[in-house]
Short mmCIF file of C-alpha atoms in Angstrom, two decimals:
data_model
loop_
_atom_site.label_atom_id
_atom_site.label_comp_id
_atom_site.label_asym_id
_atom_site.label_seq_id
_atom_site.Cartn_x
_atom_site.Cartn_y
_atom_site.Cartn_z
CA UNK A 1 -44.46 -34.14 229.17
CA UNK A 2 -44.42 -31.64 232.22
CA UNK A 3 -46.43 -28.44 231.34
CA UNK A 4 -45.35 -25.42 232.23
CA UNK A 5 -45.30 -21.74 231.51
CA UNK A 6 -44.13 -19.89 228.77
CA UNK A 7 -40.53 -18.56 229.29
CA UNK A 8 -37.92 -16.74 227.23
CA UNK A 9 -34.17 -14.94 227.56
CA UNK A 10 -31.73 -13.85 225.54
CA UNK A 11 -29.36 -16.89 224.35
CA UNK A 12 -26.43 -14.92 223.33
CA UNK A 13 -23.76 -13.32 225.10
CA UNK A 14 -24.72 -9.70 226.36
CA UNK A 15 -23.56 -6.67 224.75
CA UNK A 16 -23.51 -4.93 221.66
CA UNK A 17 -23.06 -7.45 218.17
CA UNK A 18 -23.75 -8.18 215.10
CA UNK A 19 -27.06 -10.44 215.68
CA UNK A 20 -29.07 -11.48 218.72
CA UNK A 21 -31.01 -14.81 219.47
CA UNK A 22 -34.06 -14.64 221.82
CA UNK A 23 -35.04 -18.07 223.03
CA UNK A 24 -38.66 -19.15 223.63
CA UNK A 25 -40.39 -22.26 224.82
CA UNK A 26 -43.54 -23.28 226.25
CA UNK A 27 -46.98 -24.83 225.52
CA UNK A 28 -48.09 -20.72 224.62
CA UNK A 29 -44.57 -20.19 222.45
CA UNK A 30 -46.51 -19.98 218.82
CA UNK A 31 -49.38 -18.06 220.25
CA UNK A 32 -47.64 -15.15 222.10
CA UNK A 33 -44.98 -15.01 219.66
CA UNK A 34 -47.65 -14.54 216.63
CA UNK A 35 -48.83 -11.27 218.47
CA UNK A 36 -45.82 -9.50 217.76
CA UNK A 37 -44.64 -10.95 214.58
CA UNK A 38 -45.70 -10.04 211.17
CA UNK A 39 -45.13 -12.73 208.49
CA UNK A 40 -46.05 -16.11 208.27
CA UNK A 41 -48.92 -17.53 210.54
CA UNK A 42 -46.61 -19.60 213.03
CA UNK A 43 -48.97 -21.62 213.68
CA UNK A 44 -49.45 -23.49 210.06
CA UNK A 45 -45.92 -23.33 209.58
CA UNK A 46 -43.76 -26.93 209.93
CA UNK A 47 -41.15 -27.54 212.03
CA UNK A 48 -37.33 -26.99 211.30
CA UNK A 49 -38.39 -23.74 209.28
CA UNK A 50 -36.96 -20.36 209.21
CA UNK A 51 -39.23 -17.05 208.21
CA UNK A 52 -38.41 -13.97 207.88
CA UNK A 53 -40.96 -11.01 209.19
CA UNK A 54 -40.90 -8.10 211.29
CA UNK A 55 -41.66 -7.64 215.34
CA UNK A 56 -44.24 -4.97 215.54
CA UNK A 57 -45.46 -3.52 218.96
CA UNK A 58 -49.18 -2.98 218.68
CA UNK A 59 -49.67 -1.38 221.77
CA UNK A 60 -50.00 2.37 220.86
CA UNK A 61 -49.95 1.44 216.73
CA UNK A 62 -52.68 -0.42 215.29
CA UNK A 63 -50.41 -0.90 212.08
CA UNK A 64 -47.68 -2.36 213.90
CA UNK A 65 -44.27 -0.20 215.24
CA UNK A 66 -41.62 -1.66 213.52
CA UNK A 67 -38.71 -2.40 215.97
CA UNK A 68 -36.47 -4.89 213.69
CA UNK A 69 -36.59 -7.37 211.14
CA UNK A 70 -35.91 -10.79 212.32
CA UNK A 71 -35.79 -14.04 211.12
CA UNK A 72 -37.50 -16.73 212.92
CA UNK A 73 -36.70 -20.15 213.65
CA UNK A 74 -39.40 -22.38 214.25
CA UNK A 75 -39.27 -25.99 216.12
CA UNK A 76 -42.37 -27.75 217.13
CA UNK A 77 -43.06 -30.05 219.66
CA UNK A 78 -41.54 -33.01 220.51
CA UNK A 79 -39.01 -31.93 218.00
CA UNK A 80 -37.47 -29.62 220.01
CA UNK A 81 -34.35 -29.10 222.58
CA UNK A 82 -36.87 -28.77 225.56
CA UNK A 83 -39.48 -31.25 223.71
CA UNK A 84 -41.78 -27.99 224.05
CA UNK A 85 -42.84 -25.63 221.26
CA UNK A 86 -39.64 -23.51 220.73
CA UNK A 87 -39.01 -20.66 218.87
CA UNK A 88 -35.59 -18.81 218.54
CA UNK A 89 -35.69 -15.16 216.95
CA UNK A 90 -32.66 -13.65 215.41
CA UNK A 91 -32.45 -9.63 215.78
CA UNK A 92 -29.88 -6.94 215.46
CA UNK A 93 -27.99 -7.21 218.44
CA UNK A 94 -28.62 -3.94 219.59
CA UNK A 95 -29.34 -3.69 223.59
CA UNK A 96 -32.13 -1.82 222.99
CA UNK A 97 -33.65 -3.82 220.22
CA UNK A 98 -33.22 -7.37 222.23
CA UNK A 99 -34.75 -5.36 225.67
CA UNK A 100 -37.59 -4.25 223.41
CA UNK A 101 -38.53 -7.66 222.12
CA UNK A 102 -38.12 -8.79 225.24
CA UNK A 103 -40.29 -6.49 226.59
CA UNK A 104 -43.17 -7.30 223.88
CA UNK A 105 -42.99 -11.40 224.93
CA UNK A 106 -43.33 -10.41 228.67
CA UNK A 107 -46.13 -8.10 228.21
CA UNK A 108 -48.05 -10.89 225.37
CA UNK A 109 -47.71 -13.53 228.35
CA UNK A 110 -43.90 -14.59 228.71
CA UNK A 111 -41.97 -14.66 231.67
CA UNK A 112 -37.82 -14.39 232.06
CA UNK A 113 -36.36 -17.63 232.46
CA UNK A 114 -34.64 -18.88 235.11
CA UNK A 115 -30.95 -19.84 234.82
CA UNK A 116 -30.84 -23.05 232.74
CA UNK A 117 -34.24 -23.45 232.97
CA UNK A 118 -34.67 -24.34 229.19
CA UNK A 119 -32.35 -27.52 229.77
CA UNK A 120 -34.01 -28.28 233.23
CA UNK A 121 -37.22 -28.38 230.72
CA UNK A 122 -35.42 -30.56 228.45
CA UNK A 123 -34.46 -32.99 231.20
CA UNK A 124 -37.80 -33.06 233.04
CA UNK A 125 -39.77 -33.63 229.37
CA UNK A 126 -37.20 -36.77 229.29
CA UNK A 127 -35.27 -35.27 225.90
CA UNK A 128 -32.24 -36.71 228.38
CA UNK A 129 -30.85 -37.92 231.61
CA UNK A 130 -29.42 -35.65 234.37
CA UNK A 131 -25.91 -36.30 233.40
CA UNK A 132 -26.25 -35.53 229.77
CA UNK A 133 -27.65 -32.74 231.36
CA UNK A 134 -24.77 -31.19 233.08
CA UNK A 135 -22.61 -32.35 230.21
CA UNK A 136 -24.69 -29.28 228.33
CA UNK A 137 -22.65 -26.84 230.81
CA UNK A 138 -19.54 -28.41 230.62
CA UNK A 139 -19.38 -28.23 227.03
CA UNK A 140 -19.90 -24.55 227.12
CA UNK A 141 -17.62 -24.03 229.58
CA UNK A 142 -14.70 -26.41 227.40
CA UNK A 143 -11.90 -24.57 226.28
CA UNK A 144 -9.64 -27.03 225.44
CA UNK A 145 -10.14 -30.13 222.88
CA UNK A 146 -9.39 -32.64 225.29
CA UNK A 147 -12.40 -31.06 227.48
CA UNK A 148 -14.67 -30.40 224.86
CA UNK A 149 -14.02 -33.95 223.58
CA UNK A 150 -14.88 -35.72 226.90
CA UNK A 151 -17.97 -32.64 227.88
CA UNK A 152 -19.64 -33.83 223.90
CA UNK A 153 -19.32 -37.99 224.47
CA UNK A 154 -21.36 -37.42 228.01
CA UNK A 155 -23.70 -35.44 226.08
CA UNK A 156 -24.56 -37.84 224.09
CA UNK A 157 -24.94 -40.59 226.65
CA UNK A 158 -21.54 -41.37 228.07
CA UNK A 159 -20.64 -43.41 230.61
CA UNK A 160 -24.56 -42.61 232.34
CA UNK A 161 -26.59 -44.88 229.10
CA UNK A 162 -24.44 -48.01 230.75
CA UNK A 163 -25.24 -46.90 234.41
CA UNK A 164 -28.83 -46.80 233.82
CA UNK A 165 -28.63 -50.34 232.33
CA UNK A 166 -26.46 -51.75 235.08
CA UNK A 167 -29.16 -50.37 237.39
CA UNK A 168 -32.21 -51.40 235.37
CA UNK A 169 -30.61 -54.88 236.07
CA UNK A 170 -30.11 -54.24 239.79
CA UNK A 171 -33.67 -53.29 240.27
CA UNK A 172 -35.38 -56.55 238.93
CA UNK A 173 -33.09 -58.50 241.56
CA UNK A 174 -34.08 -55.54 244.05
CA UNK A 175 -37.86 -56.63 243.17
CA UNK A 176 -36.90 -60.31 243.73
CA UNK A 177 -35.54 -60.11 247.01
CA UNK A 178 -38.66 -57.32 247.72
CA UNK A 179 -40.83 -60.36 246.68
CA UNK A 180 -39.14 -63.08 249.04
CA UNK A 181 -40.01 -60.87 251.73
CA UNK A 182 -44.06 -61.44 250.95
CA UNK A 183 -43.45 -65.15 251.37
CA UNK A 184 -41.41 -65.14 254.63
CA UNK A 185 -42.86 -67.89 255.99
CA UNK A 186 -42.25 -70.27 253.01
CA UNK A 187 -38.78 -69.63 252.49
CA UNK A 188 -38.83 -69.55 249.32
CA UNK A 189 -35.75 -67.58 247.03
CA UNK A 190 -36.52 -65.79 243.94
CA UNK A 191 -33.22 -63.85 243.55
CA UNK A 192 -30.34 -66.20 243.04
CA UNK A 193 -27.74 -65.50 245.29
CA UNK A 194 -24.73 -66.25 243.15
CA UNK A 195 -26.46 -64.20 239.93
CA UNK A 196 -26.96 -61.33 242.30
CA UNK A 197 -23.03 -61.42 243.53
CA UNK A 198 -22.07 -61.42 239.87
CA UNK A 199 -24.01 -58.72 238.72
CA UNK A 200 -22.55 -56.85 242.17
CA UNK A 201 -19.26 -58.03 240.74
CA UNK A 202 -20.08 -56.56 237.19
CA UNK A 203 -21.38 -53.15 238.95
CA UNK A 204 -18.51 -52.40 240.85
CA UNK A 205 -15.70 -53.20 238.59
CA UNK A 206 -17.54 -50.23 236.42
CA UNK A 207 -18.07 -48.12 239.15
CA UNK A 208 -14.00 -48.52 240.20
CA UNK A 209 -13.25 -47.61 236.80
CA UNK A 210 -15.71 -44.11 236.82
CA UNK A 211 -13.92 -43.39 240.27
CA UNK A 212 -10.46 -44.25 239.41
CA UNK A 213 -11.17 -41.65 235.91
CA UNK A 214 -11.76 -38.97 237.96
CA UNK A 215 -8.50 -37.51 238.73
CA UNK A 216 -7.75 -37.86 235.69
CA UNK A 217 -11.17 -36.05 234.53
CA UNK A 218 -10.83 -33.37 236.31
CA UNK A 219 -7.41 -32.65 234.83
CA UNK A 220 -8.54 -32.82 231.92
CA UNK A 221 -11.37 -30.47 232.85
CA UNK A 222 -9.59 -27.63 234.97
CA UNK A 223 -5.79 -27.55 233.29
CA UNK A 224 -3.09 -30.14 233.98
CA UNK A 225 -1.03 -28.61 236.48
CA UNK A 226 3.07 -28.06 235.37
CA UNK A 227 5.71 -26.43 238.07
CA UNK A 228 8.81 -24.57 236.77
CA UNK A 229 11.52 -25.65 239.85
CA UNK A 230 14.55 -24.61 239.26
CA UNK A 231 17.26 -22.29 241.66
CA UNK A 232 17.12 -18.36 241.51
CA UNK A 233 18.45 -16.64 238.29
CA UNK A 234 18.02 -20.36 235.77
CA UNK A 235 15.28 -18.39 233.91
CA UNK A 236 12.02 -19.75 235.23
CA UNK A 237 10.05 -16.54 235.37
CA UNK A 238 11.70 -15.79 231.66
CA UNK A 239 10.51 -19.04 230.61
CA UNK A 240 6.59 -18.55 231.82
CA UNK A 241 6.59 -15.37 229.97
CA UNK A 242 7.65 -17.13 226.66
CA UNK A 243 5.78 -19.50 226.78
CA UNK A 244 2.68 -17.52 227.56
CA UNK A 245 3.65 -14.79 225.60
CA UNK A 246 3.03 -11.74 227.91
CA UNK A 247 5.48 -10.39 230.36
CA UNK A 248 2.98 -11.96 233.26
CA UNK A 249 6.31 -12.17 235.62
CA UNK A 250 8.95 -9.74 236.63
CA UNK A 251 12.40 -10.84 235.09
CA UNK A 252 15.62 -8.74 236.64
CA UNK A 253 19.40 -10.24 237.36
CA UNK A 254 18.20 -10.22 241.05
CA UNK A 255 18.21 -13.48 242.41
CA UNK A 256 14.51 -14.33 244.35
CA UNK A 257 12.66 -11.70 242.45
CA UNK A 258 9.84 -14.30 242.41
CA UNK A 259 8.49 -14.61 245.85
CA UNK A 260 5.38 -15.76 245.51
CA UNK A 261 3.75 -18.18 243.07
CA UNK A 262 2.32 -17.01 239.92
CA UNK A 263 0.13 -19.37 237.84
CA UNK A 264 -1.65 -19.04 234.41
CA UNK A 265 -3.05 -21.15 231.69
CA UNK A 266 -1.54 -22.44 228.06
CA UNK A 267 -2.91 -24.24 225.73
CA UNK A 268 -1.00 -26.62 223.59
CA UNK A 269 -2.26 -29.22 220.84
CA UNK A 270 -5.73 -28.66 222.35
CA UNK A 271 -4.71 -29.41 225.84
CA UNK A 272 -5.43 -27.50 228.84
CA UNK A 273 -2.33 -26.67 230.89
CA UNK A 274 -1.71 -24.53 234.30
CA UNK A 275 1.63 -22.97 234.11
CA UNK A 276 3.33 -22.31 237.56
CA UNK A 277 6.36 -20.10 238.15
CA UNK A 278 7.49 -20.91 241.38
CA UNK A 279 10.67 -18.93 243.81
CA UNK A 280 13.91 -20.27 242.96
CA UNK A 281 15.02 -23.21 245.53
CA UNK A 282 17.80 -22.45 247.76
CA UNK A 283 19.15 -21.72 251.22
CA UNK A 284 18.39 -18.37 252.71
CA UNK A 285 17.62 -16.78 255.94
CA UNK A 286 15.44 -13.97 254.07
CA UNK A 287 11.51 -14.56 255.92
CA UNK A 288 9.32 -13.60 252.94
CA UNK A 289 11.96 -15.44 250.21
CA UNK A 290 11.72 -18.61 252.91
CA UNK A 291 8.15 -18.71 252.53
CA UNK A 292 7.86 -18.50 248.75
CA UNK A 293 10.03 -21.34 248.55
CA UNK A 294 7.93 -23.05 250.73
CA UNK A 295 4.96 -22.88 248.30
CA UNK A 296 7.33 -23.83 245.41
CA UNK A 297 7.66 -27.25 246.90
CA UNK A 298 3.43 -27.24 247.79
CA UNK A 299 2.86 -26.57 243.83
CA UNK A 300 5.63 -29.15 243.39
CA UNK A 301 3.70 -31.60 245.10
CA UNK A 302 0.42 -30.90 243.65
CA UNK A 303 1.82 -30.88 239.94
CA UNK A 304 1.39 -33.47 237.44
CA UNK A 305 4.23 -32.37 235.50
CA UNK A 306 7.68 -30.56 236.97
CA UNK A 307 10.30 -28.40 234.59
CA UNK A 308 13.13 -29.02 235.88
CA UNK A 309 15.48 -25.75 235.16
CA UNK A 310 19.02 -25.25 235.53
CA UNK A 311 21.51 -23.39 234.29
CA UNK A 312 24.60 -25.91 234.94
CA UNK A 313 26.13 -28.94 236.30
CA UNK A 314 26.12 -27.75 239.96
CA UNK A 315 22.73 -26.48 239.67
CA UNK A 316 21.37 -29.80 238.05
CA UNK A 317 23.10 -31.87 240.87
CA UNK A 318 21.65 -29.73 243.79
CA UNK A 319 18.23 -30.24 242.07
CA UNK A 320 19.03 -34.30 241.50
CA UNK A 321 19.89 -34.18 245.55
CA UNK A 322 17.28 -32.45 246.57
CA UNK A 323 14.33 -33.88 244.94
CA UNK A 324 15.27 -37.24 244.01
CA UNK A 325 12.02 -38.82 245.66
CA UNK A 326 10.06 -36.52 243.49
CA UNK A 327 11.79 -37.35 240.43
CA UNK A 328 10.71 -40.60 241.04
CA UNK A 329 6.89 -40.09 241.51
CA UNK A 330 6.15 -37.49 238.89
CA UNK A 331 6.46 -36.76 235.56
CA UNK A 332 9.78 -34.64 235.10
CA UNK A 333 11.04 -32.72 232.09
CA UNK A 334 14.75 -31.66 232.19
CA UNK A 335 15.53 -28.38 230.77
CA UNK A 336 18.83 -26.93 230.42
CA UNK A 337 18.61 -22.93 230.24
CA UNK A 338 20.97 -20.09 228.38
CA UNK A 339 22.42 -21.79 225.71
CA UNK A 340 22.71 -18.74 223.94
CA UNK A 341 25.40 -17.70 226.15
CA UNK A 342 28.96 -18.15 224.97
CA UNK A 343 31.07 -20.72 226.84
CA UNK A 344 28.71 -21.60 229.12
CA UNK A 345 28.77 -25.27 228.78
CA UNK A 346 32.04 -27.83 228.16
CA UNK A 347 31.66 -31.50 226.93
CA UNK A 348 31.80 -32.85 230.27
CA UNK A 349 28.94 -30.92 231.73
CA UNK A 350 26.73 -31.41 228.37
CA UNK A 351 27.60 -35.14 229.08
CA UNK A 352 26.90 -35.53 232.59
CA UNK A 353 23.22 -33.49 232.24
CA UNK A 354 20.21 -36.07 232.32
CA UNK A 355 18.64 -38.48 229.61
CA UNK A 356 16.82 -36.49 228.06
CA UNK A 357 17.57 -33.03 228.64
CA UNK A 358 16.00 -30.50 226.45
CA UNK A 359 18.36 -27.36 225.23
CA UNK A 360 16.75 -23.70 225.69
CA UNK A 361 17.47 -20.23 225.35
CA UNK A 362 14.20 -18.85 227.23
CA UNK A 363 15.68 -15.40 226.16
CA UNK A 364 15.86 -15.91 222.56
CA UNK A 365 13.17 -18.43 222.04
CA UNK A 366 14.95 -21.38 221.61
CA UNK A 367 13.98 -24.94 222.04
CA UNK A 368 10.43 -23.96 223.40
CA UNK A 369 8.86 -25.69 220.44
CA UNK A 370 10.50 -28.62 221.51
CA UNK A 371 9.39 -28.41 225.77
CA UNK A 372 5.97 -27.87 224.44
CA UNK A 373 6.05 -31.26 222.37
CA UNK A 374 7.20 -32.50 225.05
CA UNK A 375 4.83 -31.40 227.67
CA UNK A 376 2.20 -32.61 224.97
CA UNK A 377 3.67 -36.33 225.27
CA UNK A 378 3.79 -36.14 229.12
CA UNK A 379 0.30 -35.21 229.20
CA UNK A 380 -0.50 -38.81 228.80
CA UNK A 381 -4.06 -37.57 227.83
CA UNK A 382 -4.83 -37.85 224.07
CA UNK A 383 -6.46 -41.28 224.01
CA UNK A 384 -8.91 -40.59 226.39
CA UNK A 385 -11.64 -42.78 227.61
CA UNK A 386 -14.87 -43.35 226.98
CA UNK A 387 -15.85 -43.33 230.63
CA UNK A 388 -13.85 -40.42 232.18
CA UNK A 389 -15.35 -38.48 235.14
CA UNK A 390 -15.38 -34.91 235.77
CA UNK A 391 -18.00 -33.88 238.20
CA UNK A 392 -17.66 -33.99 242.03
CA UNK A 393 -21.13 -34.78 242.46
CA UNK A 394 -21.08 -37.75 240.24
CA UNK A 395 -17.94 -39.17 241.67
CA UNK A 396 -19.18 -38.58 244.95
CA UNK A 397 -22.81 -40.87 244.87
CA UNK A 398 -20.36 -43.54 242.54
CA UNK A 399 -18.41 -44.13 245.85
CA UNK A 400 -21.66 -44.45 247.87
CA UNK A 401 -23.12 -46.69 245.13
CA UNK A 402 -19.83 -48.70 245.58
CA UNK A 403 -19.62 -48.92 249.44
CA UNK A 404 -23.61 -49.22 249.44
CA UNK A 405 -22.68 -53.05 247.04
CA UNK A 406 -19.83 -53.84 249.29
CA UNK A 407 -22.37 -53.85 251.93
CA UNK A 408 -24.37 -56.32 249.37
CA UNK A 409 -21.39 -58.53 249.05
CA UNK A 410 -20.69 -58.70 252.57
CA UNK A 411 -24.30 -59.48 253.07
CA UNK A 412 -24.04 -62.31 250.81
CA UNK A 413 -20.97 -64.06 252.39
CA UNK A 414 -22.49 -64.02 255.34
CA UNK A 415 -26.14 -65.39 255.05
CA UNK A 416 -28.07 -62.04 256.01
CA UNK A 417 -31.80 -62.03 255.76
CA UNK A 418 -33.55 -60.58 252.33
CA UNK A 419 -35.08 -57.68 254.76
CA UNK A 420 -31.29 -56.47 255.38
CA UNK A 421 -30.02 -57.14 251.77
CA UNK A 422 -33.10 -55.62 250.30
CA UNK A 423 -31.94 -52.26 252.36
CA UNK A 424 -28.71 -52.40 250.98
CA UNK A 425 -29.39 -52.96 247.45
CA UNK A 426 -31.95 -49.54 247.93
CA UNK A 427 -29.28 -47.18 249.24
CA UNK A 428 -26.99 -48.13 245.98
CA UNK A 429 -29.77 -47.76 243.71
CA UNK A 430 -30.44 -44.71 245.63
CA UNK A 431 -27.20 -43.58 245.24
CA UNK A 432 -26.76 -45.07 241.50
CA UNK A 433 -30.30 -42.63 240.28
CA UNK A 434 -29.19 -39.07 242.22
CA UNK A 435 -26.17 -39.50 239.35
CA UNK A 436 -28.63 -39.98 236.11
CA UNK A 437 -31.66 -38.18 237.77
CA UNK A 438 -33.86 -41.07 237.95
CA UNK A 439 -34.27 -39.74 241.60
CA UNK A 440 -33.94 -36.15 242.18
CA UNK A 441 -34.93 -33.90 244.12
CA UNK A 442 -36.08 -29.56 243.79
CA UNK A 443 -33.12 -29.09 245.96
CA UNK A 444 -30.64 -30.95 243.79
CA UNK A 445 -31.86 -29.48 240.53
CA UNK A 446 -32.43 -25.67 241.53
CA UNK A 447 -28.56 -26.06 242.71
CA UNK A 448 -27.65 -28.07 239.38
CA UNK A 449 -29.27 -25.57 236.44
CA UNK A 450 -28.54 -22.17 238.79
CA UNK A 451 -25.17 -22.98 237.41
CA UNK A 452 -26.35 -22.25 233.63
CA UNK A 453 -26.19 -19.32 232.11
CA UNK A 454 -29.41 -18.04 231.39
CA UNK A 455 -30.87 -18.95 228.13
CA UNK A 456 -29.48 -22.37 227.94
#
């Protein structure tokens, strides 16, 4: 276990509540805390216990000034988050309460922790690997179901448990092919050569599937992206505002009131989505209308899902003609607008609209249950995978790991010495330990826990 010094911050939110939890940990935790703390003797206490007590400054008061009553929860090491004593004290949350106490563990020996410096602990004492780490972020950060869901599996091991393994295996061949080098002369092979190409094999085909996850991931992770296209005056900006309820866009009989693109976020049967209003799609000479319409087609391109609005036939066709290469290459939801108006629609134009089509008023609320089952099924995200990727960082050492075995392979086919192999099979299990920490770096993990918020 790495030793270090005793640190502590406030673990809730800031501001004014109901409670407050300080957080303390370090090989002086039950020591410094006892100064200030009038109850039970901490220190003959077992772990997993709560007491209740008071925290007394004794500076000025040999009796004790009483600042709050607190209940303390006490978890000993190993058993602990960080693996080090730990000690979590619930207050009032009063700012000046939680400043005081904090005050009192500073002055008894304490110092503020850094930003995620209690799970930096927790990773260093080996209570978990670095991307189980990270995962710790990411699940406070989830705000959808579908993120929370994926941030919780790589918590508890995830895709990085089978990495380590698959490494683990690539580092006894590593040794074997280290070893051949020793006995040069003799030319002698301790690393089977068609083994080693099948466990390359195995490697990469789980790598490829990591990578491949990753778009994917990060979808799931930042909001799946949807577009409202549709030509000026179908409803679009009347639509976002329904279906985030709030009046985020401007809505007149003015055709191009939207000029720019205006984006929020919905969530919908605990999935993430990024709602995008876009300038209605049409010919015009007008410079600043030109250019919105411009970026309707970029957040066209770079959506995952595209409402298609219209308001009739004519509009419906000039939106068939105009994107039908889209249409092709992305998931499209039709949506016929202003049904509530009388006489808008005869059979033959109801006929002719696509497979498909959903019916809406976005006026009077109509049919947006429906689009937002729909945009549900689209999503194509509720059986998610075990091994999905989210982090840039991760995905970015998985496709060195990957070239780094290619190299192997290549190696292989070609009869290259165990010196040059041996090199090759180092930078992927370079590449393969930066993910799960087994080599790191003070660089890469002040930049990884400054993320944290401070406490955790």
């Amino acid at each position: 276990m790495v030793q270090l010094d005793t640190i502590c911050a406030l673990a809730t939110p800031q501001g004014v509540g109901a409670i407050g939890v300080i957080r303390i940990s370090g090989e002086r935790t039950l020591e410094i805390v006892n100064k200030i703390f009038k109850g039970k003797d901490l220190t003959n206490v077992e772990s997993h216990t709560i007491h209740f007590g008071t925290i007394r400054d004794y500076t000025d008061d040999p009796k004790g000034k009483v600042i709050d009553e607190v209940l303390l929860s006490v978890f000993k090491t190993p058993r602990s988050f960080t693996k080090e004593d730990v000690i979590e004290i619930s207050c009032h949350g009063s700012d000046y309460i939680i400043k005081y106490i904090l005050k009192l563990l500073i002055q008894n020996g304490c110092r503020m922790a850094k930003p995620g410096e209690f799970t930096q602990r927790a990773f260093l004492n080996g209570q978990f690997d670095l991307v189980q780490a990270e995962a710790v972020a990411d699940l406070i950060a989830a705000d959808s179901e579908a993120a929370h869901k994926t941030a919780l599996n790589q918590m508890r091991g995830g895709f990085s448990t089978q990495l380590k393994a698959l490494r683990e295996e690539l580092v006894h061949f590593a040794s074997l092919v280290e070893l051949e080098l020793d006995f040069g002369e003799e030319d002698v092979e301790f690393a089977g050569r068609d083994d080693l190409k099948q466990l390359i094999l195995k490697i990469q085909n789980f790598l490829k599937k990591l990578i491949n996850s990753f778009d994917a991931g990060n979808v799931i992770k930042e909001g799946i992206p949807v577009a409202i296209i549709g030509p000026p005056n179908a409803g679009k900006s009347t639509l976002l505002n329904i279906l985030l309820n709030e009046d985020k866009a401007i809505v007149t009989d003015i055709a191009g009131t939207t000029r720019d693109v205006i984006e929020d976020v919905l969530f919908i049967g605990g999935i993430k989505f990024r709602i995008i209003d876009t300038a209605g799609i049409r010919e015009t000479r007008d410079v600043v209308e030109t250019i919105g319409i411009e970026r309707s087609k970029q957040a066209m391109e770079k959506a995952e899902i595209i409402i298609l609005l219209f308001e009739n036939a004519i509009d419906q066709q000039f939106l068939s003609n105009s994107f039908a290469e889209t249409i092709q290459q992305k998931e499209v939801i039709w949506v016929r607008n202003k049904i509530d108006l009388a006489g808008a629609f005869n059979s033959s134009e109801t006929a002719a609209t696509p497979i498909g089509t959903i019916h809406i008023s976005a006026k009077n609320n109509i049919g947006i249950e429906e689009l937002e089952q729909v945009l549900v099924a689209k999503a194509k995200i509720k059986k998610q995978s075990d091994t999905m990727l989210t982090n840039l960082r991760h995905y970015e050492h998985l496709v060195k790991a990957h070239d780094a075995l290619a190299e192997v392979l290549k190696g292989l086919s070609i009869g290259i010495t165990g010196d040059f192999l041996a090199q090759d099979i180092r930078l992927s299990l370079y590449h393969l330990g930066e993910i799960t920490g087994q080599i790191t770096t003070d660089d890469l993990l002040a930049n990884i826990f400054s993320k944290f918020c401070i406490g955790k």
